[in-house]
Coordinates of C-alpha atoms in Angstrom, one line a residue:
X27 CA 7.3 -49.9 22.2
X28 CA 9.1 -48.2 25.3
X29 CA 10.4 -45.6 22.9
X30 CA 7.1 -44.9 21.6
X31 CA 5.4 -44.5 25.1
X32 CA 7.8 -42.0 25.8
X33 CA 7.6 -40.4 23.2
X34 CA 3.7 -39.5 23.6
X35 CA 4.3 -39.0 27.3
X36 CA 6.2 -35.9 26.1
X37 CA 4.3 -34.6 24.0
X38 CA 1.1 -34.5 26.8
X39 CA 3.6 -32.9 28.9
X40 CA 4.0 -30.1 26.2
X41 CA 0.6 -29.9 25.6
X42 CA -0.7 -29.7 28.8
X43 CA 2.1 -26.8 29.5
X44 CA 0.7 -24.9 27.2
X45 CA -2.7 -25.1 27.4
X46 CA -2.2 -24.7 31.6
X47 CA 0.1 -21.1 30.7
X48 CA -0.9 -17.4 32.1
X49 CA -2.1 -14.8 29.9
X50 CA -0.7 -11.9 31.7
X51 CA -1.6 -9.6 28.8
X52 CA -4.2 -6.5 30.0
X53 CA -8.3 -7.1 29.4
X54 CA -8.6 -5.4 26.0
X55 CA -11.9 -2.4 25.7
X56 CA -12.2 -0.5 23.2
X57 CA -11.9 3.4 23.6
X58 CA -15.4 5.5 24.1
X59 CA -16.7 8.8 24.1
X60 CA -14.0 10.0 21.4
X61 CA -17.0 11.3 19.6
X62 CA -20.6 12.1 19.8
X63 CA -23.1 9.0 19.9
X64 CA -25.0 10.2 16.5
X65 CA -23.6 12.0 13.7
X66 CA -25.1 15.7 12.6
X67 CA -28.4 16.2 12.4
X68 CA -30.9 19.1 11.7
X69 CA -29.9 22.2 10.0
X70 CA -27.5 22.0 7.2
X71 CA -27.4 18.1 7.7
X72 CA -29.9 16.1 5.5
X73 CA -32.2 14.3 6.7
X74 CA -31.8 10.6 6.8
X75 CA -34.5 8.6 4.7
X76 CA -36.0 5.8 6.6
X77 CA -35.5 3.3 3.2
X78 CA -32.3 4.6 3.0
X79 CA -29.0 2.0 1.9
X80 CA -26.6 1.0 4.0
X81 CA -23.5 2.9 1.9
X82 CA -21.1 0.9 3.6
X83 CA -22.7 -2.3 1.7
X84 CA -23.4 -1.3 -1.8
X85 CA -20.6 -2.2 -4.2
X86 CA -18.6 0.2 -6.1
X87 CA -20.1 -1.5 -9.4
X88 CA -23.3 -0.5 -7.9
X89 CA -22.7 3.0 -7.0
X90 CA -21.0 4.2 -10.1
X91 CA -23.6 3.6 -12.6
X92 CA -21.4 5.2 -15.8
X93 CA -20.5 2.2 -17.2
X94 CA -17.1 4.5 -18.7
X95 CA -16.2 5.4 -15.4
X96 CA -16.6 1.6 -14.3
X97 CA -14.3 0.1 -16.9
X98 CA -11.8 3.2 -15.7
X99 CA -12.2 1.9 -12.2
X100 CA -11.8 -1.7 -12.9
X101 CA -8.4 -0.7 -14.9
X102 CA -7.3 1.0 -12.0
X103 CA -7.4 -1.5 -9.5
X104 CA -5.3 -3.9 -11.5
X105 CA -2.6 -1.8 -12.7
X106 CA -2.3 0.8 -9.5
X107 CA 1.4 0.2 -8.3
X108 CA 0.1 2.0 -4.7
X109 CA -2.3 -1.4 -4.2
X110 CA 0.0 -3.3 -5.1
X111 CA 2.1 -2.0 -2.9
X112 CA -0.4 -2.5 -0.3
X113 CA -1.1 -6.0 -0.8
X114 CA 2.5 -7.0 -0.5
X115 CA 2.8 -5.5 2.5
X116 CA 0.2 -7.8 3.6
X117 CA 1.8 -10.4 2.5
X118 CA 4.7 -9.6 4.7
X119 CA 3.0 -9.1 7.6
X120 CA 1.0 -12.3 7.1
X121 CA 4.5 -14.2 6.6
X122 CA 6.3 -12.3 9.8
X123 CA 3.1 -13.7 11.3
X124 CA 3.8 -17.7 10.5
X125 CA 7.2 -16.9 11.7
X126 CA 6.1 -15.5 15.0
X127 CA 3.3 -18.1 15.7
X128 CA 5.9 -21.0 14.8
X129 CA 7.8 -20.3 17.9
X130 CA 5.0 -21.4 20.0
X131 CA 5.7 -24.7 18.7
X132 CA 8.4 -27.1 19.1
X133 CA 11.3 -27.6 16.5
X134 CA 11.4 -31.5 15.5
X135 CA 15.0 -32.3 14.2
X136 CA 16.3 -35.5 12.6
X137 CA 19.6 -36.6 12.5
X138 CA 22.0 -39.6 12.7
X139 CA 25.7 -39.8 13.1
X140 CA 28.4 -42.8 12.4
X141 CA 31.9 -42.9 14.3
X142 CA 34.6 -45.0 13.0
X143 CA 38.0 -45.8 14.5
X144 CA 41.0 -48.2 14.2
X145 CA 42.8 -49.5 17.2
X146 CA 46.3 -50.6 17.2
X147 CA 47.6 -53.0 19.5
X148 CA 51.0 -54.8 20.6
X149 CA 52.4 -58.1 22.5
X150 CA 56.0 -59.5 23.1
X151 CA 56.9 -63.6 22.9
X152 CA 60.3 -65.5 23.4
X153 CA 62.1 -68.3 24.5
X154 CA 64.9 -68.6 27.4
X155 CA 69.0 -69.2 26.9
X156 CA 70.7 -72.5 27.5
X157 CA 73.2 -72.5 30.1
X158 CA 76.9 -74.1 29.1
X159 CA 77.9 -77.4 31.1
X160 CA 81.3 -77.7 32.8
X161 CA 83.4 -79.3 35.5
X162 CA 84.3 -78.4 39.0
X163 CA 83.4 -75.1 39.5
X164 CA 82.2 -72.7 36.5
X165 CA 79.6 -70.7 35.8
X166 CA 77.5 -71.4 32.0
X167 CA 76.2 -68.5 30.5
X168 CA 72.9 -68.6 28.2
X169 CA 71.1 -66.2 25.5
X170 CA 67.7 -66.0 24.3
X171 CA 65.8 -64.3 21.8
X172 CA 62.1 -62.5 21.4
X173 CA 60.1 -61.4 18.9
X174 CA 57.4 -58.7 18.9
X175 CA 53.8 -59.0 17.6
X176 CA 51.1 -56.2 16.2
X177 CA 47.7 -56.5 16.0
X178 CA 44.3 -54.1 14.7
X179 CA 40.7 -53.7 15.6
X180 CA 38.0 -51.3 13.9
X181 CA 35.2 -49.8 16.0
X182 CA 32.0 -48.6 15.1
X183 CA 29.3 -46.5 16.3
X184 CA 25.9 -45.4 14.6
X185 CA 23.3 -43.2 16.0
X186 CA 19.8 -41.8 15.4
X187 CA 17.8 -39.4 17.1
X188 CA 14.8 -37.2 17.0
X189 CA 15.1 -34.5 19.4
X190 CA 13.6 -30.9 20.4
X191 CA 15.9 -28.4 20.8
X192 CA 15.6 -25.3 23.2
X193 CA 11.5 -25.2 23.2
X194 CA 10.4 -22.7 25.5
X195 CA 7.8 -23.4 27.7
X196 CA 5.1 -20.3 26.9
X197 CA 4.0 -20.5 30.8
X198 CA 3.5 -16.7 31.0
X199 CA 2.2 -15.9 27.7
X200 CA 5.2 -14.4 26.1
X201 CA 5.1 -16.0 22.8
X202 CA 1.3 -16.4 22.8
X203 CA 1.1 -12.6 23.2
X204 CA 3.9 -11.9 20.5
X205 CA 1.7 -13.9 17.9
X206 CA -1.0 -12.0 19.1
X207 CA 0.5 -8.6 18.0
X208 CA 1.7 -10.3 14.6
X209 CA -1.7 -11.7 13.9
X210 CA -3.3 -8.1 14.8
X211 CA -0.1 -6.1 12.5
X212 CA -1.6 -8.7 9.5
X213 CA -5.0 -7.8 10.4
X214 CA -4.1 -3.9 10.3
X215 CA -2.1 -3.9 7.0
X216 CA -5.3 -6.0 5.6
X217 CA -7.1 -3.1 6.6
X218 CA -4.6 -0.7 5.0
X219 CA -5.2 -2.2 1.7
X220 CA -8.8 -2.2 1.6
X221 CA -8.8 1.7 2.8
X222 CA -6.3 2.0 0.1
X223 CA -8.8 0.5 -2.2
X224 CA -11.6 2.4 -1.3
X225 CA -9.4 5.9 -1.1
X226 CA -8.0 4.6 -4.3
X227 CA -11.9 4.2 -6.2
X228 CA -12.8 7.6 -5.2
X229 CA -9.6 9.2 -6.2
X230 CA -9.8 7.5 -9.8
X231 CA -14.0 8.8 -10.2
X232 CA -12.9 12.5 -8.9
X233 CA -10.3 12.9 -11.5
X234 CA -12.7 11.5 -14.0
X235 CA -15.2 13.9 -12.8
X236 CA -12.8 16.8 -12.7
X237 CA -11.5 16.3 -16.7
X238 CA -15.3 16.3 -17.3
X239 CA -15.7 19.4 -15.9
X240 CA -12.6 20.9 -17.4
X241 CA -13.6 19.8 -20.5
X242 CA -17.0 21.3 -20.0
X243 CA -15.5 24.4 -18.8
X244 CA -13.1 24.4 -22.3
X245 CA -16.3 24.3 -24.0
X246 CA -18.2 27.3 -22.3
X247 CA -14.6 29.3 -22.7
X248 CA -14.8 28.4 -26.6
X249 CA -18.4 29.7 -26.9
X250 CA -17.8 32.8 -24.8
X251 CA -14.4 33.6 -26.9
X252 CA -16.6 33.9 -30.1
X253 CA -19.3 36.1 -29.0
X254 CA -16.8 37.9 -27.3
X255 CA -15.1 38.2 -30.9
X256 CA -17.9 39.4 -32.6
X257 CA -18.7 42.3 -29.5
X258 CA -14.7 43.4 -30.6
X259 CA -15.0 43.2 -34.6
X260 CA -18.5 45.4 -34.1
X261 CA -17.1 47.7 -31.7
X262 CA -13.6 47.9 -33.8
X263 CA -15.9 48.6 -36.6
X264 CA -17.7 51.2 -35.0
X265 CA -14.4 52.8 -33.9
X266 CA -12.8 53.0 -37.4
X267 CA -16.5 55.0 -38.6
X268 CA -16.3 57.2 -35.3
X269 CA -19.4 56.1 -33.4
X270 CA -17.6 54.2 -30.5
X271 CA -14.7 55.4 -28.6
X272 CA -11.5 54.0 -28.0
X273 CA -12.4 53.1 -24.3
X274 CA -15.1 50.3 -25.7
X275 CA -12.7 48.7 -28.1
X276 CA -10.0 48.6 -25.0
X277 CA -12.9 47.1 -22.4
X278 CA -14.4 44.3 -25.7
X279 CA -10.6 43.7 -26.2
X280 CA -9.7 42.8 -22.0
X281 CA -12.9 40.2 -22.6
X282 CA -11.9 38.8 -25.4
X283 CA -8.1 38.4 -24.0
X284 CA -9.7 37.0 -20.9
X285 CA -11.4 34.0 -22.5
X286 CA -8.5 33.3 -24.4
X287 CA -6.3 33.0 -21.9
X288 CA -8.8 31.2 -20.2
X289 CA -9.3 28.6 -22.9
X290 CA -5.0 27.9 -23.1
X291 CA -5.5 27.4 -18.8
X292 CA -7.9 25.0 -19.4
X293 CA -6.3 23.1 -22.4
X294 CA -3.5 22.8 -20.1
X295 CA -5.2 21.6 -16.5
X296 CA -7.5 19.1 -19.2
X297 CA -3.4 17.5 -20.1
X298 CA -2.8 17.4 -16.1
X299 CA -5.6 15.7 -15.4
X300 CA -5.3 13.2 -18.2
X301 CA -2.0 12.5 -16.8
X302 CA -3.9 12.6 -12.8
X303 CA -6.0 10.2 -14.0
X304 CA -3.1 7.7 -15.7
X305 CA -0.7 7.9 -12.6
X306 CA -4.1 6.5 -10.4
X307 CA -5.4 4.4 -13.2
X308 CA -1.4 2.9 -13.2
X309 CA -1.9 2.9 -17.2
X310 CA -2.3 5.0 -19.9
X311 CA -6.2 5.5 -20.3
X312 CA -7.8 4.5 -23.5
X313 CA -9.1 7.3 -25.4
X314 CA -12.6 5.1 -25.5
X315 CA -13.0 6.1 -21.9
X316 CA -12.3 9.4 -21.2
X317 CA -15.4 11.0 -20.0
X318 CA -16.9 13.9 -22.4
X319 CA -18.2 17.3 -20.9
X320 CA -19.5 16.4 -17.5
X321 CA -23.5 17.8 -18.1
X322 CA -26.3 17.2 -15.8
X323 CA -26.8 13.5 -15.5
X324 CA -25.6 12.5 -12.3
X325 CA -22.9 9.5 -12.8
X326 CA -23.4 7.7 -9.3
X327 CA -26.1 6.9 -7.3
X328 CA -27.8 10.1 -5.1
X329 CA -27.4 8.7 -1.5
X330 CA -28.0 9.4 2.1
X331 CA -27.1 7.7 4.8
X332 CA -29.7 6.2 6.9
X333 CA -28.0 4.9 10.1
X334 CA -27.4 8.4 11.9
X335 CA -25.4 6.4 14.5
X336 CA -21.7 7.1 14.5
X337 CA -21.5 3.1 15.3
X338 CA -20.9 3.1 11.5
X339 CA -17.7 4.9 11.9
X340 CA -16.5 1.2 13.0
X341 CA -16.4 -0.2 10.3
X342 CA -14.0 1.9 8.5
X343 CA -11.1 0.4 7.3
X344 CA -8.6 3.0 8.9
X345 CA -10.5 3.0 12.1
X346 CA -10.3 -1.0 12.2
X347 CA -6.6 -0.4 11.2
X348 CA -5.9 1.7 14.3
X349 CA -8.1 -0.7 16.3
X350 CA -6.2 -3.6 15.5
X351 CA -2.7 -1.7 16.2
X352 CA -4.1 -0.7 19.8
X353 CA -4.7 -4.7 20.1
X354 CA -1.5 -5.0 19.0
X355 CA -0.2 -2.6 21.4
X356 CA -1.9 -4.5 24.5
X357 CA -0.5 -8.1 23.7
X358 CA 2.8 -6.6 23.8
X359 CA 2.0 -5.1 27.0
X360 CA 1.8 -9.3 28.1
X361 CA 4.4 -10.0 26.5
X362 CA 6.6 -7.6 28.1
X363 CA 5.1 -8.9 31.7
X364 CA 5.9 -12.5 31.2
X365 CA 9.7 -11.8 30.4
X366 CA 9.7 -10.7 34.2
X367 CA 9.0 -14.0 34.7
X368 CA 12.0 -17.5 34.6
X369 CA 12.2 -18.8 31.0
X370 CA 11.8 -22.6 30.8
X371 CA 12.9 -24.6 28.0
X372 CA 12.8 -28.2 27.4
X373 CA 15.6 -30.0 25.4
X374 CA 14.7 -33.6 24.2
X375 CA 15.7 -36.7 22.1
X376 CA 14.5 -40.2 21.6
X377 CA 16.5 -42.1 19.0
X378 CA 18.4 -45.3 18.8
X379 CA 21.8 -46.7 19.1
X380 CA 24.2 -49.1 17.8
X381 CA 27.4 -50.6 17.5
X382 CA 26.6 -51.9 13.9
X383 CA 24.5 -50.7 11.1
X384 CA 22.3 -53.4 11.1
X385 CA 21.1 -53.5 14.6
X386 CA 20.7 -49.6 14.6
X387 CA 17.1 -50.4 14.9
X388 CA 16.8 -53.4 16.5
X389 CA 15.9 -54.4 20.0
X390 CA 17.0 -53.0 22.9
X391 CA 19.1 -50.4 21.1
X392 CA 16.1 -47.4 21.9
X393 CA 17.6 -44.3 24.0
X394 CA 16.6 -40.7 25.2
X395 CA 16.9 -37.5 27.2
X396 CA 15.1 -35.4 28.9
X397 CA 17.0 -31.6 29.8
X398 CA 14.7 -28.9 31.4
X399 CA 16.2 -25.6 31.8
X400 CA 15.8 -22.6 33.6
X401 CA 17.0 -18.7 33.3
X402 CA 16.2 -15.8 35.2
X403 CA 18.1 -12.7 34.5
X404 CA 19.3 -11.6 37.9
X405 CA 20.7 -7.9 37.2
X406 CA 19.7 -6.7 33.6
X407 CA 20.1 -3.1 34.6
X408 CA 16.4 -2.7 34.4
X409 CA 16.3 -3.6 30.6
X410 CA 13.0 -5.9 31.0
X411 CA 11.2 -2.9 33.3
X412 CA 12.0 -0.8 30.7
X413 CA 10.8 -2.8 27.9
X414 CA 7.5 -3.2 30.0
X415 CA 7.3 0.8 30.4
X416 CA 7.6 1.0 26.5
X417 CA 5.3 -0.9 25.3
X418 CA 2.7 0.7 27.8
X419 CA 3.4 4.2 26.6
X420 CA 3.4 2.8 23.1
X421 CA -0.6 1.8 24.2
X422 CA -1.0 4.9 25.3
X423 CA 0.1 6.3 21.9
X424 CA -2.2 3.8 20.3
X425 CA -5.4 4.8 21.7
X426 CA -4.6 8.1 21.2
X427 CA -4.1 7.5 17.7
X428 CA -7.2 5.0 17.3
X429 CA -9.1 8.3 19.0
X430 CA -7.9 10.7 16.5
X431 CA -8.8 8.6 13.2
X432 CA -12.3 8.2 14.7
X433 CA -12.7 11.7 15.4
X434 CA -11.3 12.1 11.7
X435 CA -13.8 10.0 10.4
X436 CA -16.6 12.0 12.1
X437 CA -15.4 15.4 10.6
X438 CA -15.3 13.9 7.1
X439 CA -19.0 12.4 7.6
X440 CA -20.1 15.5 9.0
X441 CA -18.0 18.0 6.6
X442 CA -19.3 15.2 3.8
X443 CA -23.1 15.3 5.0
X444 CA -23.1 18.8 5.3
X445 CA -22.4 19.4 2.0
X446 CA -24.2 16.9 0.7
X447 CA -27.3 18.5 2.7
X448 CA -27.0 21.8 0.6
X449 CA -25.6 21.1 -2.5
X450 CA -28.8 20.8 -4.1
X451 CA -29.6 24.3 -3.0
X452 CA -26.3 25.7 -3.9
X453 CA -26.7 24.1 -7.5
X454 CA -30.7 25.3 -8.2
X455 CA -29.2 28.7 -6.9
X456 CA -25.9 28.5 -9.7
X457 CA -28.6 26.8 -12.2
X458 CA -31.3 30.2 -11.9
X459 CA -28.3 32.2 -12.0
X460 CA -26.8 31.2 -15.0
X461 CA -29.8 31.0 -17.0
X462 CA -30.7 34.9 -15.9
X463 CA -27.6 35.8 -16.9
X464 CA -27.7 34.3 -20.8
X465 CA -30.8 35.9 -20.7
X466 CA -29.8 39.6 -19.5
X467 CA -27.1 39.3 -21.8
X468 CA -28.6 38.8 -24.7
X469 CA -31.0 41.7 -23.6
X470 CA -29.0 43.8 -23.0
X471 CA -27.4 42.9 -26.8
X472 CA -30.4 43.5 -28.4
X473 CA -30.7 46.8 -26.5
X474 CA -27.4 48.0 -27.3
X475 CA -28.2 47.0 -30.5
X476 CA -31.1 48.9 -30.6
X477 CA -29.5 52.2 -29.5
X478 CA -30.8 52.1 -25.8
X479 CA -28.1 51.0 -23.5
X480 CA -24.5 51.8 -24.0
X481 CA -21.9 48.8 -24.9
X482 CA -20.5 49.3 -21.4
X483 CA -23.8 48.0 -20.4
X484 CA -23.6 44.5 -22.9
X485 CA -20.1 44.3 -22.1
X486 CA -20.6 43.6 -18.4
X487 CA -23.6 41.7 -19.0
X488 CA -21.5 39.6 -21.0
X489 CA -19.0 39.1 -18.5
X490 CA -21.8 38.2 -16.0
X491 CA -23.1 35.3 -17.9
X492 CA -19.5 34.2 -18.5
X493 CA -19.2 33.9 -14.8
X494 CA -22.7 33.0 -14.6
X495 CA -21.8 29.5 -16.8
X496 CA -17.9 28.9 -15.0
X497 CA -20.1 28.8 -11.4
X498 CA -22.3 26.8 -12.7
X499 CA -20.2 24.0 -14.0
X500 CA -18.3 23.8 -10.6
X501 CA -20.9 23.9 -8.9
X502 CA -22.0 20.6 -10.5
X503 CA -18.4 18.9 -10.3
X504 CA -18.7 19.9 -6.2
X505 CA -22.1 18.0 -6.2
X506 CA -21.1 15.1 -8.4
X507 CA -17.4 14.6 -6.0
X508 CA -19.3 15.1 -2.7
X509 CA -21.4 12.1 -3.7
X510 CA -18.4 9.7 -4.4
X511 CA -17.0 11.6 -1.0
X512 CA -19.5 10.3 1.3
X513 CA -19.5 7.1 0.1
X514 CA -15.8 7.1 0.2
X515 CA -16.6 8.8 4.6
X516 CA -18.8 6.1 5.2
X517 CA -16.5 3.1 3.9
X518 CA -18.3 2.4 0.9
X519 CA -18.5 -1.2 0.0
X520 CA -15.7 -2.9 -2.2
X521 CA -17.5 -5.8 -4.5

């Protein structure tokens, strides 16, 4: 019972230690005025619907409504090796985390010991001479013998104890503080992954996008090479008879050579970006769900942010990543305070003792020990003020880093909502402009045909439209990535 008492007297002593301990650990506030309050508005900026979605909340199976692409997606995320690089380095921080925290905590150790020994002993025994009798005057003379005894005794010792060994006291904070910065390291590697997630979704439906628009691009090149052909064989023809000179054949040839060449470049960036697309998607792609030509229907949803505060920047993940670094940063900054400070450390054992086995745990047989200690480096050669002036310019570097990836994160929101504001435009523009084109040229065909213009005339007409169609087609790839880049800017949901 005595034993037991003790025993829970301790542990309120250890308890109450560290729940009475300092944080010495600076007031953490987050960093303002790195950017402006709202994010761009007016002029090339769109404006904000008042119905609009949060971006940040809808789900990437929500946003990508091409049910290819989502299959692609979902592939992706299980086979990347660069996420699953990420999520073992969360594991690892979350581990290095247990480790850290269990030092706040005492170390409970069993263990029992037995001593045996054997004793010799010795002792001596004997018995006196008999003297000789005589007459008148003599001396008698006597002799004795002794003999000499040995004897042997075992001794035995057993032992058991339950003891703490070396716990530090955490009366400044030190280890609380270290934990801190390993629970705030997990938190920003967490953080890490899921940008690497997101980053890794938009990265998958661009290079989906962009062999759609190759592909698309093959195809206009392939139409273009035949009329081109037929322009050559009708001017070639014309050369042979004497009614077109040399100079037309030469100018039909350089278009004709042009789309070819053009057709080969794109037969070879459409093999790149199948292999782009199988390096993200951490598999080879089935041929079920490569995209076709990319064409007009848009393969996402057409958003626009509603919240025009720059509060939303917050919630991306590399901006919480940087945050929870700076936190990081500023527990260290406590922990290299209290390490000015004595270290205490408490070593302890209750157990019981006996000179036989059986009796180890019987009555009055209960023992302990109580041994606080104390150490305060005296000359360190200013080792501990320099670790303190490290990890406050390491703060310093932290909040300048958390500033720069918010400021970051504005530019791509604005440089994302920009675009986004006059894309539409740009494409109409592209879209009027390639359909005047197919139509001049085949004008100015029929005119050529019809003996009015020259074949100079059809030939850059030709040429025009070709361009016309190439525009056109990247125009609509810029439109259809800018979407999946501003919901990639805003931290687009994950689910």
């Amino acid at each position: 019972m005595s034993m037991t008492i003790t025993i829970r007297t301790a542990a309120a002593l250890l308890a109450s230690v560290a729940l009475a301990g300092c944080n010495l650990a600076p007031d953490y506030a987050r960093p303002h005025g790195a950017i402006p309050a709202t994010l761009p508005q007016g002029g090339p900026y769109p404006a904000a619907p008042t119905d609009a979605p949060d971006v940040s909340k809808i789900g990437w199976k929500t946003f990508f409504t091409d049910p290819k692409l989502r299959d692609v997606i979902a592939l992706g995320l299980e086979n990347n090796r660069d996420l699953r690089l990420a999520a073992a380095n969360v594991l690892q921080a979350r581990a290095q985390y247990k480790v850290q925290r269990a030092d706040q905590l005492p170390t409970v150790n069993a263990n029992g010991s037995a001593y045996y020994a054997n004793a010799l002993g010795a002792s001596t025994s004997g018995a006196g001479g008999v003297g000789g009798v005589g007459t008148g005057t003599g001396t008698g003379t006597g002799t004795g013998t002794g003999a000499t005894t040995t004897s042997s005794s075992n001794l035995e010792f057993y032992s058991a104890n339950v003891g703490i060994s070396s716990f530090e006291l955490d009366l400044w904070g030190r280890l609380r503080n270290l934990s801190q910065a390993a629970l705030q390291q997990y938190f920003a590697t967490e953080e890490a992954q899921r940008s690497t997630r997101i980053s890794l979704i938009s990265e998958i439906a661009s290079a989906y996008l962009t062999l759609a628009s190759d592909q698309e691009l093959l195809a206009v090149s392939e139409e273009t090479l035949k009329s081109f052909d037929q322009s050559l064989q009708l001017t070639r023809a014309q050369f042979r008879i004497g009614t077109q000179s040399e100079l037309v054949v030469r100018q039909a040839e350089t278009n004709y050579e042009a789309a070819a060449n053009d057709i080969a470049t794109r037969r070879a960036l459409i093999a790149q970006d199948r292999n782009a697309l199988d390096l993200l998607v951490g598999t080879t792609t089935p041929a079920s769900l490569l995209p076709g030509t990319l064409g007009t229907v848009d393969r996402t949803l057409s958003v626009i942010p509603g919240n025009v505060e720059s509060t939303v920047l917050l919630r991306r993940p590399d901006v919480l990543q940087a945050e929870h670094q700076l936190i990081a940063q500023n527990a260290n900054i406590g922990a290299a305070r209290a390490a000015m400070f004595p270290t205490i450390s408490l070593t302890t054992s209750f157990g019981t003792v006996s000179s036989a086995l059986t009796g180890l745990f019987g009555n009055n047989t209960q023992s302990w020990s109580i041994a606080p200690g104390a150490t305060l480096p005296i000359f360190d050669f200013g080792r501990r003020k320099g670790n303190l002036e490290l990890a406050r310019a390491q703060e310093l570097g932290a909040v300048a880093t958390y500033e720069k990836t918010l400021q970051t994160a504005f530019r791509e929101v604005a440089d994302a909502l920009a675009t986004r504001g006059t894309i539409d435009a740009q494409l109409g523009a592209r879209t009027r402009r390639a359909e005047a084109a197919q139509v001049g040229a085949r004008l100015s065909d029929a005119r050529y045909r019809a003996g009015v213009d020259s074949f100079l005339t059809t030939l850059d007409a030709q040429r025009t439209s070709y361009s016309a169609r190439q525009d056109l087609v990247t125009t609509r790839l810029a439109r259809a990535t800018n979407l999946v880049t501003v919901y990639r800017v805003l931290g687009g949901g994950l689910n």
